[in-house]
Short mmCIF file of C-alpha atoms and ligand atoms in Angstrom, two decimals:
data_model
loop_
_atom_site.label_atom_id
_atom_site.label_comp_id
_atom_site.label_asym_id
_atom_site.label_seq_id
_atom_site.Cartn_x
_atom_site.Cartn_y
_atom_site.Cartn_z
CA MET A 1 0.00 0.00 0.00
CA ILE A 2 2.80 2.39 0.95
CA SER A 3 6.38 1.79 0.05
CA VAL A 4 9.14 4.12 1.22
CA LYS A 5 12.60 3.67 -0.21
CA ASN A 6 15.69 5.45 1.12
CA LEU A 7 13.76 8.59 1.94
CA LYS A 8 15.89 11.64 2.72
CA LYS A 9 14.69 15.03 3.85
CA SER A 10 16.58 18.12 5.00
CA PHE A 11 15.56 21.55 6.18
CA GLY A 12 18.48 23.64 5.00
CA THR A 13 21.55 21.99 6.46
CA ASN A 14 19.52 20.11 9.08
CA GLU A 15 19.17 16.54 7.79
CA VAL A 16 15.97 15.38 9.47
CA LEU A 17 15.30 12.08 7.67
CA LYS A 18 18.51 10.29 6.79
CA ASP A 19 17.59 7.01 5.18
CA ILE A 20 14.11 5.72 5.82
CA SER A 21 12.69 2.61 4.17
CA LEU A 22 9.37 1.08 5.07
CA GLU A 23 6.71 -1.15 3.56
CA VAL A 24 3.13 -0.93 4.76
CA SER A 25 0.67 -3.60 3.63
CA PRO A 26 -3.04 -3.07 3.13
CA GLN A 27 -5.03 -3.09 6.39
CA GLU A 28 -1.88 -2.83 8.44
CA VAL A 29 -1.68 -0.47 11.40
CA VAL A 30 1.83 0.91 11.83
CA VAL A 31 2.57 2.98 14.91
CA VAL A 32 5.52 5.36 14.87
CA ILE A 33 7.13 6.33 18.16
CA GLY A 34 10.28 8.23 19.04
CA PRO A 35 11.63 11.22 20.93
CA SER A 36 10.68 14.79 20.09
CA GLY A 37 12.53 16.10 17.07
CA SER A 38 13.35 12.63 15.75
CA GLY A 39 11.52 13.38 12.49
CA LYS A 40 8.22 11.54 12.99
CA SER A 41 6.04 14.41 11.79
CA THR A 42 8.36 15.15 8.92
CA PHE A 43 8.24 11.51 7.88
CA ILE A 44 4.47 11.23 7.90
CA ARG A 45 4.16 14.56 6.07
CA CYS A 46 6.47 13.31 3.35
CA LEU A 47 4.04 10.48 2.63
CA ASN A 48 1.48 12.87 1.14
CA MET A 49 4.03 15.43 0.00
CA LEU A 50 3.22 18.13 2.52
CA GLU A 51 7.01 18.26 2.62
CA THR A 52 9.15 18.12 -0.49
CA ILE A 53 11.52 15.19 -0.50
CA ASN A 54 15.27 15.47 -1.07
CA GLY A 55 15.98 11.85 -1.95
CA GLY A 56 14.49 8.39 -2.30
CA HIS A 57 11.01 7.34 -3.29
CA VAL A 58 7.58 7.23 -1.73
CA ILE A 59 5.12 4.99 -3.53
CA VAL A 60 1.50 5.21 -2.46
CA ASP A 61 -0.97 2.73 -3.92
CA GLY A 62 1.38 2.10 -6.82
CA LYS A 63 1.99 5.76 -7.60
CA ASP A 64 5.41 7.29 -7.06
CA VAL A 65 4.63 10.63 -5.43
CA THR A 66 8.21 11.77 -5.97
CA ASP A 67 7.69 11.48 -9.72
CA LYS A 68 6.89 14.90 -11.16
CA LYS A 69 4.36 13.35 -13.54
CA THR A 70 2.24 12.00 -10.70
CA ASN A 71 -0.82 14.13 -9.95
CA ILE A 72 -0.26 14.73 -6.27
CA ASN A 73 -3.81 15.96 -5.69
CA GLU A 74 -5.13 12.66 -6.95
CA VAL A 75 -2.85 10.71 -4.62
CA ARG A 76 -3.88 12.88 -1.69
CA THR A 77 -7.52 11.98 -2.18
CA GLU A 78 -6.49 8.41 -1.32
CA VAL A 79 -4.51 9.44 1.76
CA GLY A 80 -6.43 10.88 4.69
CA MET A 81 -4.53 12.99 7.18
CA VAL A 82 -5.35 13.89 10.76
CA PHE A 83 -3.32 16.65 12.39
CA GLN A 84 -2.35 17.29 15.97
CA HIS A 85 -4.19 20.62 15.96
CA PHE A 86 -7.26 19.40 14.04
CA ASN A 87 -7.12 22.18 11.43
CA LEU A 88 -10.87 22.25 10.99
CA PHE A 89 -12.18 25.06 8.79
CA PRO A 90 -13.54 27.58 11.32
CA HIS A 91 -15.78 29.40 8.82
CA LYS A 92 -17.67 26.22 7.93
CA THR A 93 -20.12 24.16 9.94
CA ILE A 94 -19.19 20.65 10.96
CA LEU A 95 -21.26 19.23 8.11
CA GLU A 96 -19.67 21.64 5.61
CA ASN A 97 -16.21 20.76 6.91
CA ILE A 98 -16.89 17.17 5.99
CA THR A 99 -18.62 17.74 2.65
CA LEU A 100 -16.31 20.46 1.28
CA ALA A 101 -13.73 18.19 -0.31
CA PRO A 102 -16.13 15.46 -1.48
CA ILE A 103 -18.15 18.11 -3.32
CA HIS A 104 -15.30 20.13 -4.78
CA VAL A 105 -12.67 17.44 -5.29
CA ARG A 106 -14.67 14.26 -5.84
CA GLY A 107 -17.49 16.10 -7.57
CA LEU A 108 -20.24 14.66 -5.41
CA LYS A 109 -23.69 16.24 -5.39
CA LYS A 110 -24.37 18.23 -2.26
CA ALA A 111 -27.21 16.00 -1.09
CA GLU A 112 -25.19 12.87 -1.62
CA ALA A 113 -22.16 14.32 0.19
CA GLU A 114 -24.34 15.36 3.11
CA LYS A 115 -25.90 11.94 3.36
CA LYS A 116 -22.47 10.35 3.57
CA ALA A 117 -21.27 12.99 6.02
CA LYS A 118 -24.16 12.23 8.33
CA VAL A 119 -23.30 8.55 8.32
CA LEU A 120 -19.72 9.45 9.26
CA LEU A 121 -20.84 11.85 11.98
CA GLU A 122 -22.94 9.06 13.39
CA LYS A 123 -19.92 6.81 13.31
CA VAL A 124 -17.82 9.26 15.35
CA GLY A 125 -20.76 9.95 17.64
CA LEU A 126 -21.40 13.58 16.73
CA SER A 127 -24.65 13.56 14.78
CA GLU A 128 -26.13 16.36 16.85
CA LYS A 129 -23.24 18.70 16.01
CA ALA A 130 -23.81 18.79 12.23
CA SER A 131 -24.80 22.45 12.11
CA ALA A 132 -22.43 23.68 14.84
CA TYR A 133 -19.21 25.56 14.14
CA PRO A 134 -15.84 24.09 15.13
CA ASP A 135 -15.23 26.77 17.78
CA SER A 136 -18.12 25.46 19.84
CA LEU A 137 -16.66 21.94 20.07
CA SER A 138 -14.30 20.43 22.61
CA GLY A 139 -10.88 19.24 21.48
CA GLY A 140 -11.95 15.62 21.44
CA GLN A 141 -15.01 16.44 19.38
CA LYS A 142 -12.94 18.51 16.95
CA GLN A 143 -10.54 15.66 16.41
CA ARG A 144 -13.38 13.21 15.78
CA VAL A 145 -14.78 15.62 13.19
CA ALA A 146 -11.33 15.88 11.63
CA ILE A 147 -11.25 12.10 11.33
CA ALA A 148 -14.72 12.07 9.76
CA ARG A 149 -13.61 14.81 7.35
CA ALA A 150 -10.65 12.73 6.21
CA LEU A 151 -12.79 9.58 5.92
CA ALA A 152 -15.31 11.39 3.74
CA MET A 153 -12.85 11.19 0.86
CA GLU A 154 -12.90 7.40 1.27
CA PRO A 155 -9.12 7.18 1.50
CA LYS A 156 -7.20 3.94 1.26
CA VAL A 157 -4.73 5.01 3.95
CA MET A 158 -5.07 7.22 7.00
CA LEU A 159 -2.15 9.14 8.46
CA PHE A 160 -2.34 10.41 12.04
CA ASP A 161 0.22 12.84 13.45
CA GLU A 162 -0.12 12.81 17.24
CA PRO A 163 -3.92 13.04 17.07
CA THR A 164 -4.33 13.12 20.85
CA SER A 165 -1.35 15.23 21.91
CA ALA A 166 -3.27 18.50 21.96
CA LEU A 167 -6.16 17.06 23.95
CA ASP A 168 -7.06 17.25 27.61
CA PRO A 169 -6.44 13.81 29.15
CA GLU A 170 -10.13 13.03 29.61
CA MET A 171 -10.72 13.42 25.85
CA VAL A 172 -7.94 11.16 24.64
CA GLY A 173 -10.04 8.03 25.08
CA GLU A 174 -12.91 9.06 22.82
CA VAL A 175 -10.53 9.78 19.93
CA LEU A 176 -8.54 6.57 20.40
CA GLU A 177 -11.83 4.68 20.46
CA VAL A 178 -12.73 6.00 17.01
CA MET A 179 -9.28 5.08 15.73
CA LYS A 180 -9.55 1.58 17.16
CA GLN A 181 -12.86 1.08 15.40
CA LEU A 182 -11.29 2.30 12.18
CA ALA A 183 -8.48 -0.21 12.53
CA LYS A 184 -11.00 -2.95 13.21
CA ASP A 185 -12.84 -1.98 10.01
CA GLY A 186 -9.65 -2.75 8.13
CA MET A 187 -8.26 0.72 7.42
CA THR A 188 -4.57 0.95 6.61
CA MET A 189 -3.15 3.35 9.16
CA ILE A 190 0.12 5.03 10.04
CA VAL A 191 -0.09 6.60 13.46
CA VAL A 192 2.48 8.81 15.18
CA THR A 193 1.61 8.77 18.85
CA HIS A 194 2.86 8.80 22.40
CA GLU A 195 -0.04 6.55 23.46
CA MET A 196 1.84 3.34 24.12
CA GLY A 197 -1.32 1.55 25.24
CA PHE A 198 -2.85 2.21 21.83
CA ALA A 199 0.33 1.09 20.08
CA ARG A 200 0.34 -2.15 21.98
CA GLU A 201 -3.34 -2.90 21.56
CA VAL A 202 -4.03 -1.75 18.01
CA GLY A 203 -0.67 -1.68 16.26
CA ASP A 204 0.38 -4.52 14.00
CA ARG A 205 3.88 -3.12 14.00
CA VAL A 206 5.71 -0.43 15.93
CA ILE A 207 8.49 1.67 14.45
CA PHE A 208 10.96 3.40 16.74
CA MET A 209 12.51 6.45 15.11
CA ASP A 210 15.43 8.41 16.43
CA ASN A 211 17.61 11.08 14.89
CA GLY A 212 16.29 10.57 11.36
CA TYR A 213 16.59 6.79 11.24
CA ILE A 214 14.30 3.87 11.93
CA VAL A 215 16.25 2.34 14.78
CA GLU A 216 14.05 -0.64 15.43
CA GLU A 217 10.76 -2.10 14.25
CA ASN A 218 8.84 -5.07 15.49
CA GLU A 219 5.48 -6.34 16.66
CA PRO A 220 4.30 -4.24 19.59
CA LYS A 221 4.74 -6.95 22.18
CA ALA A 222 8.24 -7.80 21.10
CA LEU A 223 9.32 -4.18 20.80
CA PHE A 224 7.93 -3.08 24.12
CA ASP A 225 8.87 -6.16 26.13
CA ALA A 226 12.20 -6.99 24.58
CA PRO A 227 13.71 -3.97 22.82
CA GLN A 228 16.97 -4.79 21.06
CA HIS A 229 18.69 -1.42 20.84
CA GLU A 230 20.03 0.73 23.64
CA ARG A 231 18.27 3.84 22.34
CA THR A 232 14.95 2.04 22.18
CA LYS A 233 15.44 0.84 25.74
CA ALA A 234 16.35 4.32 26.93
CA PHE A 235 13.32 5.85 25.22
CA LEU A 236 10.90 3.22 26.45
CA SER A 237 12.15 3.46 30.01
CA LYS A 238 11.23 7.14 29.91
CA VAL A 239 7.74 6.81 28.46
CA LEU A 240 6.43 3.52 29.81
CA MET B 1 -13.54 88.76 11.33
CA ASP B 2 -16.57 88.67 9.12
CA PHE B 3 -17.46 85.25 7.79
CA ARG B 4 -19.10 85.50 4.37
CA PHE B 5 -21.72 82.83 4.18
CA ASP B 6 -22.76 84.16 0.78
CA ILE B 7 -19.60 82.70 -0.72
CA ILE B 8 -20.50 79.28 0.62
CA ALA B 9 -24.07 79.62 -0.59
CA ASP B 10 -22.82 80.76 -3.99
CA TYR B 11 -20.50 77.79 -4.41
CA MET B 12 -22.63 75.14 -2.71
CA PRO B 13 -23.91 73.60 -5.96
CA PHE B 14 -20.30 73.21 -7.13
CA PHE B 15 -19.17 71.81 -3.81
CA LEU B 16 -21.95 69.23 -3.98
CA LYS B 17 -21.09 68.35 -7.55
CA GLY B 18 -17.44 68.11 -6.56
CA MET B 19 -18.37 65.89 -3.64
CA GLY B 20 -20.17 63.56 -6.04
CA ILE B 21 -17.05 63.29 -8.15
CA THR B 22 -14.86 62.79 -5.09
CA ILE B 23 -17.06 59.93 -3.99
CA GLY B 24 -17.16 58.52 -7.52
CA VAL B 25 -13.42 58.54 -8.17
CA SER B 26 -12.65 57.14 -4.70
CA LEU B 27 -15.16 54.36 -5.14
CA ALA B 28 -13.83 53.55 -8.60
CA GLY B 29 -10.29 53.64 -7.22
CA VAL B 30 -11.15 51.24 -4.43
CA ILE B 31 -13.04 48.82 -6.66
CA VAL B 32 -10.33 48.63 -9.32
CA GLY B 33 -7.74 48.64 -6.54
CA LEU B 34 -9.40 45.63 -4.93
CA LEU B 35 -9.39 43.55 -8.09
CA LEU B 36 -5.88 44.55 -9.08
CA GLY B 37 -4.69 44.26 -5.49
CA LEU B 38 -5.87 40.67 -5.18
CA VAL B 39 -4.03 39.71 -8.36
CA ILE B 40 -0.88 41.47 -7.18
CA ALA B 41 -1.08 39.88 -3.73
CA LEU B 42 -1.41 36.39 -5.20
CA GLY B 43 1.39 37.14 -7.64
CA LYS B 44 3.66 38.31 -4.87
CA MET B 45 2.94 35.13 -2.91
CA SER B 46 3.90 32.88 -5.81
CA SER B 47 6.55 30.34 -4.92
CA ASN B 48 8.41 31.27 -8.08
CA ARG B 49 10.82 34.17 -7.53
CA TRP B 50 10.62 35.30 -11.14
CA ILE B 51 6.87 35.61 -10.95
CA GLN B 52 7.14 37.50 -7.65
CA LEU B 53 9.60 40.00 -9.05
CA PRO B 54 7.34 42.22 -11.19
CA PHE B 55 4.71 42.36 -8.45
CA ASN B 56 7.34 43.34 -5.91
CA ILE B 57 8.61 46.07 -8.18
CA TYR B 58 5.09 47.34 -8.73
CA ILE B 59 4.35 47.53 -5.01
CA ASN B 60 7.64 49.24 -4.22
CA ILE B 61 7.22 51.86 -6.93
CA PHE B 62 3.66 52.79 -6.06
CA ARG B 63 4.20 52.82 -2.31
CA GLY B 64 7.61 54.41 -2.47
CA THR B 65 6.83 57.48 -4.58
CA PRO B 66 4.41 60.33 -3.87
CA LEU B 67 0.91 59.95 -5.27
CA LEU B 68 1.14 63.51 -6.58
CA VAL B 69 4.13 62.58 -8.74
CA GLN B 70 2.32 59.48 -9.96
CA LEU B 71 -0.73 61.54 -10.88
CA LEU B 72 1.31 64.11 -12.80
CA ILE B 73 3.16 61.44 -14.75
CA ILE B 74 -0.05 59.60 -15.53
CA HIS B 75 -1.99 62.71 -16.51
CA PHE B 76 0.65 64.51 -18.52
CA GLY B 77 2.78 61.59 -19.67
CA ILE B 78 0.80 58.39 -20.02
CA VAL B 79 -2.88 59.18 -20.56
CA PRO B 80 -2.09 61.56 -23.49
CA LEU B 81 -0.70 58.54 -25.35
CA PHE B 82 -4.23 57.11 -25.50
CA MET B 83 -6.47 60.13 -25.29
CA SER B 84 -6.24 63.73 -26.36
CA PRO B 85 -6.86 65.91 -24.63
CA SER B 86 -6.43 63.78 -21.55
CA ASN B 87 -9.38 63.85 -19.21
CA PRO B 88 -8.30 64.71 -15.63
CA ILE B 89 -11.03 62.57 -14.05
CA VAL B 90 -9.85 59.56 -16.05
CA SER B 91 -6.26 60.26 -15.01
CA LEU B 92 -7.30 60.65 -11.38
CA VAL B 93 -9.18 57.34 -11.37
CA ILE B 94 -6.25 55.55 -12.99
CA GLY B 95 -3.77 57.07 -10.55
CA LEU B 96 -5.87 56.32 -7.48
CA SER B 97 -6.58 52.76 -8.65
CA LEU B 98 -2.97 51.90 -9.37
CA ASN B 99 -1.80 53.46 -6.13
CA ALA B 100 -4.53 51.83 -4.03
CA ALA B 101 -3.81 48.46 -5.67
CA ALA B 102 -0.29 48.48 -4.22
CA TYR B 103 -1.52 49.16 -0.69
CA ILE B 104 -4.47 46.79 -1.00
CA ALA B 105 -2.18 44.04 -2.27
CA GLU B 106 -0.16 44.30 0.92
CA ILE B 107 -3.36 44.27 2.99
CA PHE B 108 -4.52 41.10 1.22
CA ARG B 109 -1.13 39.46 1.57
CA ALA B 110 -0.99 40.18 5.28
CA GLY B 111 -4.56 38.90 5.68
CA ILE B 112 -3.90 35.70 3.76
CA GLN B 113 -0.63 35.03 5.57
CA SER B 114 -2.29 35.58 8.93
CA ILE B 115 -4.37 32.43 8.35
CA ASP B 116 -2.85 29.44 10.11
CA LYS B 117 -0.63 27.33 7.85
CA GLY B 118 -2.55 24.25 8.99
CA GLN B 119 -5.61 25.45 7.05
CA MET B 120 -3.81 25.23 3.73
CA GLU B 121 -2.28 21.89 4.70
CA ALA B 122 -5.62 20.42 5.73
CA ALA B 123 -7.20 21.58 2.48
CA ARG B 124 -4.35 20.25 0.36
CA SER B 125 -4.29 16.94 2.24
CA LEU B 126 -7.92 16.47 1.18
CA GLY B 127 -6.83 16.69 -2.44
CA MET B 128 -7.73 20.30 -3.15
CA THR B 129 -5.57 22.22 -5.58
CA ARG B 130 -3.85 25.35 -4.31
CA ALA B 131 -6.43 27.47 -6.11
CA GLN B 132 -9.33 25.53 -4.58
CA ALA B 133 -7.82 25.80 -1.11
CA MET B 134 -7.39 29.55 -1.59
CA LYS B 135 -10.91 30.06 -2.83
CA LEU B 136 -12.75 27.74 -0.44
CA VAL B 137 -10.69 27.87 2.73
CA ILE B 138 -8.16 30.70 2.92
CA LEU B 139 -9.82 33.70 1.26
CA PRO B 140 -13.18 33.41 3.08
CA GLN B 141 -11.31 33.55 6.38
CA ALA B 142 -8.95 36.28 5.23
CA VAL B 143 -11.81 38.52 4.11
CA LYS B 144 -12.88 39.17 7.68
CA ARG B 145 -9.38 40.16 8.71
CA VAL B 146 -8.85 42.55 5.81
CA ILE B 147 -12.10 44.48 6.19
CA PRO B 148 -10.77 46.94 8.82
CA PRO B 149 -7.52 47.82 7.02
CA LEU B 150 -9.43 48.05 3.73
CA GLY B 151 -11.78 50.55 5.36
CA ASN B 152 -8.78 52.63 6.36
CA GLU B 153 -7.42 52.46 2.86
CA PHE B 154 -10.74 53.70 1.49
CA ILE B 155 -10.64 56.69 3.86
CA VAL B 156 -7.06 57.50 2.87
CA LEU B 157 -8.02 57.28 -0.78
CA LEU B 158 -10.97 59.58 -0.32
CA LYS B 159 -8.74 62.24 1.19
CA GLU B 160 -5.96 61.76 -1.33
CA SER B 161 -8.37 62.20 -4.21
CA SER B 162 -8.09 65.91 -3.33
CA LEU B 163 -4.77 65.84 -5.21
CA GLY B 164 -6.94 65.65 -8.32
CA SER B 165 -7.35 69.43 -7.99
CA VAL B 166 -3.78 69.77 -9.24
CA LEU B 167 -4.88 68.09 -12.48
CA ALA B 168 -7.97 70.32 -12.55
CA ALA B 169 -10.24 67.34 -12.03
CA PRO B 170 -13.47 68.99 -10.83
CA GLU B 171 -13.67 67.16 -7.52
CA LEU B 172 -14.39 68.74 -4.15
CA MET B 173 -10.98 70.28 -3.52
CA TYR B 174 -10.89 71.75 -7.00
CA TRP B 175 -14.02 73.79 -6.27
CA GLY B 176 -12.62 74.85 -2.92
CA ARG B 177 -9.59 76.26 -4.65
CA ALA B 178 -11.76 77.85 -7.32
CA ALA B 179 -13.84 79.65 -4.72
CA ALA B 180 -10.74 80.72 -2.83
CA GLY B 181 -9.29 82.11 -6.03
CA GLN B 182 -12.38 83.93 -7.15
CA TYR B 183 -13.09 85.69 -3.87
CA ILE B 184 -9.51 85.84 -2.59
CA ARG B 185 -10.73 84.28 0.67
CA VAL B 186 -9.22 81.44 2.68
CA TRP B 187 -11.50 80.47 5.50
CA GLU B 188 -14.93 80.17 3.93
CA PRO B 189 -14.10 77.81 1.06
CA TYR B 190 -11.47 75.70 2.79
CA ILE B 191 -13.40 75.25 6.03
CA THR B 192 -16.46 74.20 4.05
CA VAL B 193 -14.48 71.76 1.96
CA ALA B 194 -12.78 70.36 5.06
CA LEU B 195 -16.15 69.86 6.75
CA ILE B 196 -17.52 68.01 3.75
CA TYR B 197 -14.46 65.70 3.73
CA LEU B 198 -14.95 65.16 7.44
CA VAL B 199 -18.60 64.20 6.99
CA LEU B 200 -17.60 61.76 4.25
CA THR B 201 -14.80 60.08 6.20
CA LEU B 202 -16.82 59.89 9.43
CA SER B 203 -19.76 58.33 7.58
CA LEU B 204 -17.38 55.85 6.08
CA THR B 205 -15.90 55.02 9.49
CA TYR B 206 -19.38 54.47 10.83
CA LEU B 207 -20.27 52.26 7.87
CA MET B 208 -17.11 50.18 8.29
CA ASN B 209 -17.80 49.67 11.99
CA TYR B 210 -21.27 48.49 11.12
CA VAL B 211 -19.96 46.03 8.53
CA GLU B 212 -17.38 44.72 10.98
CA ARG B 213 -19.98 44.15 13.65
CA ARG B 214 -22.27 42.43 11.18
CA MET B 215 -19.50 40.10 10.06
CA SER B 216 -18.48 39.12 13.56
CA THR B 217 -22.04 38.18 14.52
CA ASP B 218 -22.78 36.51 11.20
CA ASP B 219 -21.25 33.32 12.45
CA GLN B 220 -19.05 32.11 15.24
CA ARG B 221 -15.86 33.63 13.88
N1 LIG C 1 9.35 23.48 8.51
C1 LIG C 1 10.53 23.23 9.12
N2 LIG C 1 11.59 24.02 8.90
C2 LIG C 1 12.77 23.78 9.49
N3 LIG C 1 12.99 22.77 10.32
C3 LIG C 1 11.98 21.94 10.59
C4 LIG C 1 10.68 22.13 10.01
N4 LIG C 1 9.86 21.16 10.46
C5 LIG C 1 10.60 20.41 11.28
N5 LIG C 1 11.88 20.85 11.37
C6 LIG C 1 12.96 20.26 12.15
O1 LIG C 1 13.02 18.89 11.84
C7 LIG C 1 13.32 18.12 12.99
C8 LIG C 1 12.29 17.02 13.13
O2 LIG C 1 11.02 17.61 13.38
P1 LIG C 1 9.71 16.77 13.46
O3 LIG C 1 8.61 17.74 13.68
O4 LIG C 1 9.60 15.86 12.29
O5 LIG C 1 9.94 15.93 14.79
P2 LIG C 1 8.91 15.02 15.58
O6 LIG C 1 9.57 13.69 15.71
O7 LIG C 1 7.59 15.06 14.94
O8 LIG C 1 8.87 15.72 17.00
P3 LIG C 1 7.64 15.93 18.00
O9 LIG C 1 7.50 14.67 18.78
O10 LIG C 1 8.10 17.06 18.86
O11 LIG C 1 6.44 16.26 17.19
C9 LIG C 1 13.37 19.08 14.15
O12 LIG C 1 14.73 19.33 14.42
C10 LIG C 1 12.69 20.31 13.63
O13 LIG C 1 13.27 21.45 14.21
MG1 LIG C 2 5.68 15.88 15.51
#
């Protein structure tokens, strides 16, 4: 589904991703962990070209996004993204937030888009908020809307960049619950998170990144219970 | 000091006609300035340096030189190439529009860049093109932030249209100077003209405040 080969990314002279390779199969849930500044966000943003890549290849659903001939907008419709700070459109209602892209990018009729949006709102438990504006929602509700908005494009992959890091602790659960359900429904997911419980329970594979490299990857149980590398051990001892 | 109200009464029809032209040229200047300004702002924000360049030059020239000089060059140098004799109202509208466009472009650019980067990223990550994201997500939010500075720009433009008197465009200030010249009086014509400008700018301020309040209660943001 996603194939990353020798990905390199620098900001000026700061080489943030040094040599990243990763294969993600359909329906797989890959959790990315690592210390702050290790390049997790940069990595996930490279997957849908929110960052320009300096070297290597990223192939999403058979399309090389690093190839100039690839229509990046088309690829992005297949890749949903959920941000740490939600990035809902404040001038649109919740329903409009969800239908905007399906109408203008997919070319859906308004009625059809709204029907689908309502199903998604139901799924994330926010049916009654359809006509509210984002500002009136709690953080947890905003993030669930953001997930519904991404799902409305019917993506093949979902990327999450620390979806619960900006939330008050009591709201983390409701968002993780939606993500768990999504994983259960067979969505391919790449999730950057500090929620080790989620990684362990939902992840098929956990990637530990440090200093621009993938230091270690394994099944959650193996990685958490028997880390092989010193840096993984050091990191885990701090967060677990 | 005797204050000759008869001069004011005598010239009132001309002052009112001049006021109409002042309002007209300012309005035209703002409308053309808005359209041109948006294009210039988007051009200046292009990621391509070579596309940015001409828009940068434009903004620097029109903001960095006096409007009076611009008006004189336009009226006596450029408009005569297309039109003879050159019409001072046409020259004034062109000058005000081009000048306002430079300031309005910067207002738009500041407004657009004040929108959180995450908005563009969210829109693009949903598959929207840059143009779609601008039109559907960024500009609607930027509009609210640019209304107050645009109101200021309109007020500035209204006052600066008085420079049209130098080109003999028959706007408000022109008639003030005409009255002053005919009667060799200072206070009566200029105080009257100043008061009319004041009424115009205060009305405009009031109108802008009203629009701002309407927009902030229109929806949550
Ligand atoms: N737009 C940018 N311009 C310059 N440097 C950047 C930019 N974005 C990220 N960086 C740098 O890249 C490095 C990796 O950042 P990144 O955000 O990918 O880390 P992260 O692993 O997501 O950290 P965190 O857990 O804090 O979110 C950091 O040193 C950061 O300063
Ligand atoms: Mg990050």
